[in-house]
Each structure stands twice: as C-alpha cells, then as structure tokens.
C-alpha cells in the first residue's frame, strides 16, 4: 500500500490549539462577547478537535488579533 506522509499545506493552521479559556485570558473579552463576534463573522471560525474539544488554531487567532486597532495614545 502506497501512502503519502501527512504534511501541512502552506496555508494550513499552525501552532497550539487554543481553548475559550485561553482566548478569554488573552483578549480580556468575555465568552458571550467572543461568541457574539463569532456569530457576526468578526472572529476566526471555531474548530472541532474532537467530540468535546472546540477552540481555535493559534495561527487563525493571531491573524485576527493582528487586525485589531492599535492602542490609542491619549497623550
């Protein structure tokens, strides 16, 4: 049987798999806010890792995070 090795595509998600808890801690946003942004299409898609494990690939999340506005200088 000739099986090709499993390799990631160039545009495949990379990094850790982030849980809701990880994303809440990093963004400071609440779970309802993250879910609302997700439903509106303003947050990366959730991914199903297993039957009970849903979250985000780190690369998807970081790409979204880098689109957020920078801090305002009230200076």
C-alpha positions as protocol buffer text, in pm:
chain_id: "A"
residue {
  index: 1
  type: UNK
  ca { x: 0 y: 0 z: 0 }
}
residue {
  index: 2
  type: UNK
  ca { x: 150 y: 335 z: -107 }
}
residue {
  index: 3
  type: UNK
  ca { x: 65 y: 603 z: 149 }
}
residue {
  index: 4
  type: UNK
  ca { x: 190 y: 959 z: 127 }
}
residue {
  index: 5
  type: UNK
  ca { x: 318 y: 1113 z: 453 }
}
residue {
  index: 6
  type: UNK
  ca { x: 85 y: 1359 z: 620 }
}
residue {
  index: 7
  type: UNK
  ca { x: 221 y: 1709 z: 573 }
}
residue {
  index: 8
  type: UNK
  ca { x: 74 y: 2050 z: 638 }
}
residue {
  index: 9
  type: UNK
  ca { x: -31 y: 2263 z: 342 }
}
residue {
  index: 10
  type: UNK
  ca { x: 137 y: 2601 z: 311 }
}
residue {
  index: 11
  type: UNK
  ca { x: -179 y: 2776 z: 429 }
}
residue {
  index: 12
  type: UNK
  ca { x: -267 y: 2520 z: 697 }
}
residue {
  index: 13
  type: UNK
  ca { x: -334 y: 2646 z: 1051 }
}
residue {
  index: 14
  type: UNK
  ca { x: -29 y: 2630 z: 1274 }
}
residue {
  index: 15
  type: UNK
  ca { x: 57 y: 2647 z: 1642 }
}
residue {
  index: 16
  type: UNK
  ca { x: -129 y: 2539 z: 1950 }
}
residue {
  index: 17
  type: UNK
  ca { x: -499 y: 2473 z: 1974 }
}
residue {
  index: 18
  type: UNK
  ca { x: -648 y: 2749 z: 2192 }
}
residue {
  index: 19
  type: UNK
  ca { x: -945 y: 2694 z: 2420 }
}
residue {
  index: 20
  type: UNK
  ca { x: -1209 y: 2953 z: 2503 }
}
residue {
  index: 21
  type: UNK
  ca { x: -1032 y: 2997 z: 2837 }
}
residue {
  index: 22
  type: UNK
  ca { x: -705 y: 3078 z: 2655 }
}
residue {
  index: 23
  type: UNK
  ca { x: -873 y: 3333 z: 2427 }
}
residue {
  index: 24
  type: UNK
  ca { x: -1067 y: 3498 z: 2713 }
}
residue {
  index: 25
  type: UNK
  ca { x: -744 y: 3533 z: 2913 }
}
residue {
  index: 26
  type: UNK
  ca { x: -551 y: 3679 z: 2618 }
}
residue {
  index: 27
  type: UNK
  ca { x: -815 y: 3921 z: 2487 }
}
residue {
  index: 28
  type: UNK
  ca { x: -988 y: 4024 z: 2808 }
}
residue {
  index: 29
  type: UNK
  ca { x: -1318 y: 3972 z: 2625 }
}
residue {
  index: 30
  type: UNK
  ca { x: -1598 y: 3771 z: 2784 }
}
residue {
  index: 31
  type: UNK
  ca { x: -1723 y: 3440 z: 2645 }
}
residue {
  index: 32
  type: UNK
  ca { x: -2054 y: 3597 z: 2534 }
}
residue {
  index: 33
  type: UNK
  ca { x: -1866 y: 3874 z: 2351 }
}
residue {
  index: 34
  type: UNK
  ca { x: -1640 y: 3624 z: 2174 }
}
residue {
  index: 35
  type: UNK
  ca { x: -1942 y: 3414 z: 2076 }
}
residue {
  index: 36
  type: UNK
  ca { x: -2125 y: 3724 z: 1952 }
}
residue {
  index: 37
  type: UNK
  ca { x: -1824 y: 3826 z: 1740 }
}
residue {
  index: 38
  type: UNK
  ca { x: -1801 y: 3470 z: 1607 }
}
residue {
  index: 39
  type: UNK
  ca { x: -2170 y: 3462 z: 1508 }
}
residue {
  index: 40
  type: UNK
  ca { x: -2130 y: 3801 z: 1333 }
}
residue {
  index: 41
  type: UNK
  ca { x: -1832 y: 3668 z: 1135 }
}
residue {
  index: 42
  type: UNK
  ca { x: -1593 y: 3906 z: 1312 }
}
residue {
  index: 43
  type: UNK
  ca { x: -1387 y: 3636 z: 1485 }
}
residue {
  index: 44
  type: UNK
  ca { x: -1200 y: 3333 z: 1349 }
}
residue {
  index: 45
  type: UNK
  ca { x: -1401 y: 3016 z: 1296 }
}
residue {
  index: 46
  type: UNK
  ca { x: -1418 y: 2765 z: 1576 }
}
residue {
  index: 47
  type: UNK
  ca { x: -1256 y: 2430 z: 1500 }
}
residue {
  index: 48
  type: UNK
  ca { x: -1363 y: 2091 z: 1632 }
}
residue {
  index: 49
  type: UNK
  ca { x: -1061 y: 1897 z: 1751 }
}
residue {
  index: 50
  type: UNK
  ca { x: -1265 y: 1612 z: 1899 }
}
residue {
  index: 51
  type: UNK
  ca { x: -1615 y: 1540 z: 2020 }
}
residue {
  index: 52
  type: UNK
  ca { x: -1583 y: 1764 z: 2324 }
}
residue {
  index: 53
  type: UNK
  ca { x: -1295 y: 1995 z: 2227 }
}
residue {
  index: 54
  type: UNK
  ca { x: -1369 y: 2311 z: 2031 }
}
residue {
  index: 55
  type: UNK
  ca { x: -1142 y: 2610 z: 2001 }
}
residue {
  index: 56
  type: UNK
  ca { x: -912 y: 2796 z: 1763 }
}
residue {
  index: 57
  type: UNK
  ca { x: -584 y: 2727 z: 1593 }
}
residue {
  index: 58
  type: UNK
  ca { x: -328 y: 2974 z: 1722 }
}
residue {
  index: 59
  type: UNK
  ca { x: -244 y: 3092 z: 1369 }
}
residue {
  index: 60
  type: UNK
  ca { x: -610 y: 3177 z: 1295 }
}
residue {
  index: 61
  type: UNK
  ca { x: -644 y: 3362 z: 1624 }
}
residue {
  index: 62
  type: UNK
  ca { x: -316 y: 3556 z: 1586 }
}
residue {
  index: 63
  type: UNK
  ca { x: -407 y: 3660 z: 1230 }
}
residue {
  index: 64
  type: UNK
  ca { x: -736 y: 3801 z: 1366 }
}
residue {
  index: 65
  type: UNK
  ca { x: -559 y: 3965 z: 1660 }
}
residue {
  index: 66
  type: UNK
  ca { x: -319 y: 4149 z: 1429 }
}
residue {
  index: 67
  type: UNK
  ca { x: -618 y: 4308 z: 1250 }
}
residue {
  index: 68
  type: UNK
  ca { x: -735 y: 4478 z: 1570 }
}
residue {
  index: 69
  type: UNK
  ca { x: -675 y: 4852 z: 1605 }
}
residue {
  index: 70
  type: UNK
  ca { x: -368 y: 4959 z: 1797 }
}
residue {
  index: 71
  type: UNK
  ca { x: -388 y: 5135 z: 2134 }
}
residue {
  index: 72
  type: UNK
  ca { x: -491 y: 5498 z: 2131 }
}
residue {
  index: 73
  type: UNK
  ca { x: -241 y: 5745 z: 2266 }
}
residue {
  index: 74
  type: UNK
  ca { x: -434 y: 5984 z: 2493 }
}
residue {
  index: 75
  type: UNK
  ca { x: -106 y: 6166 z: 2540 }
}
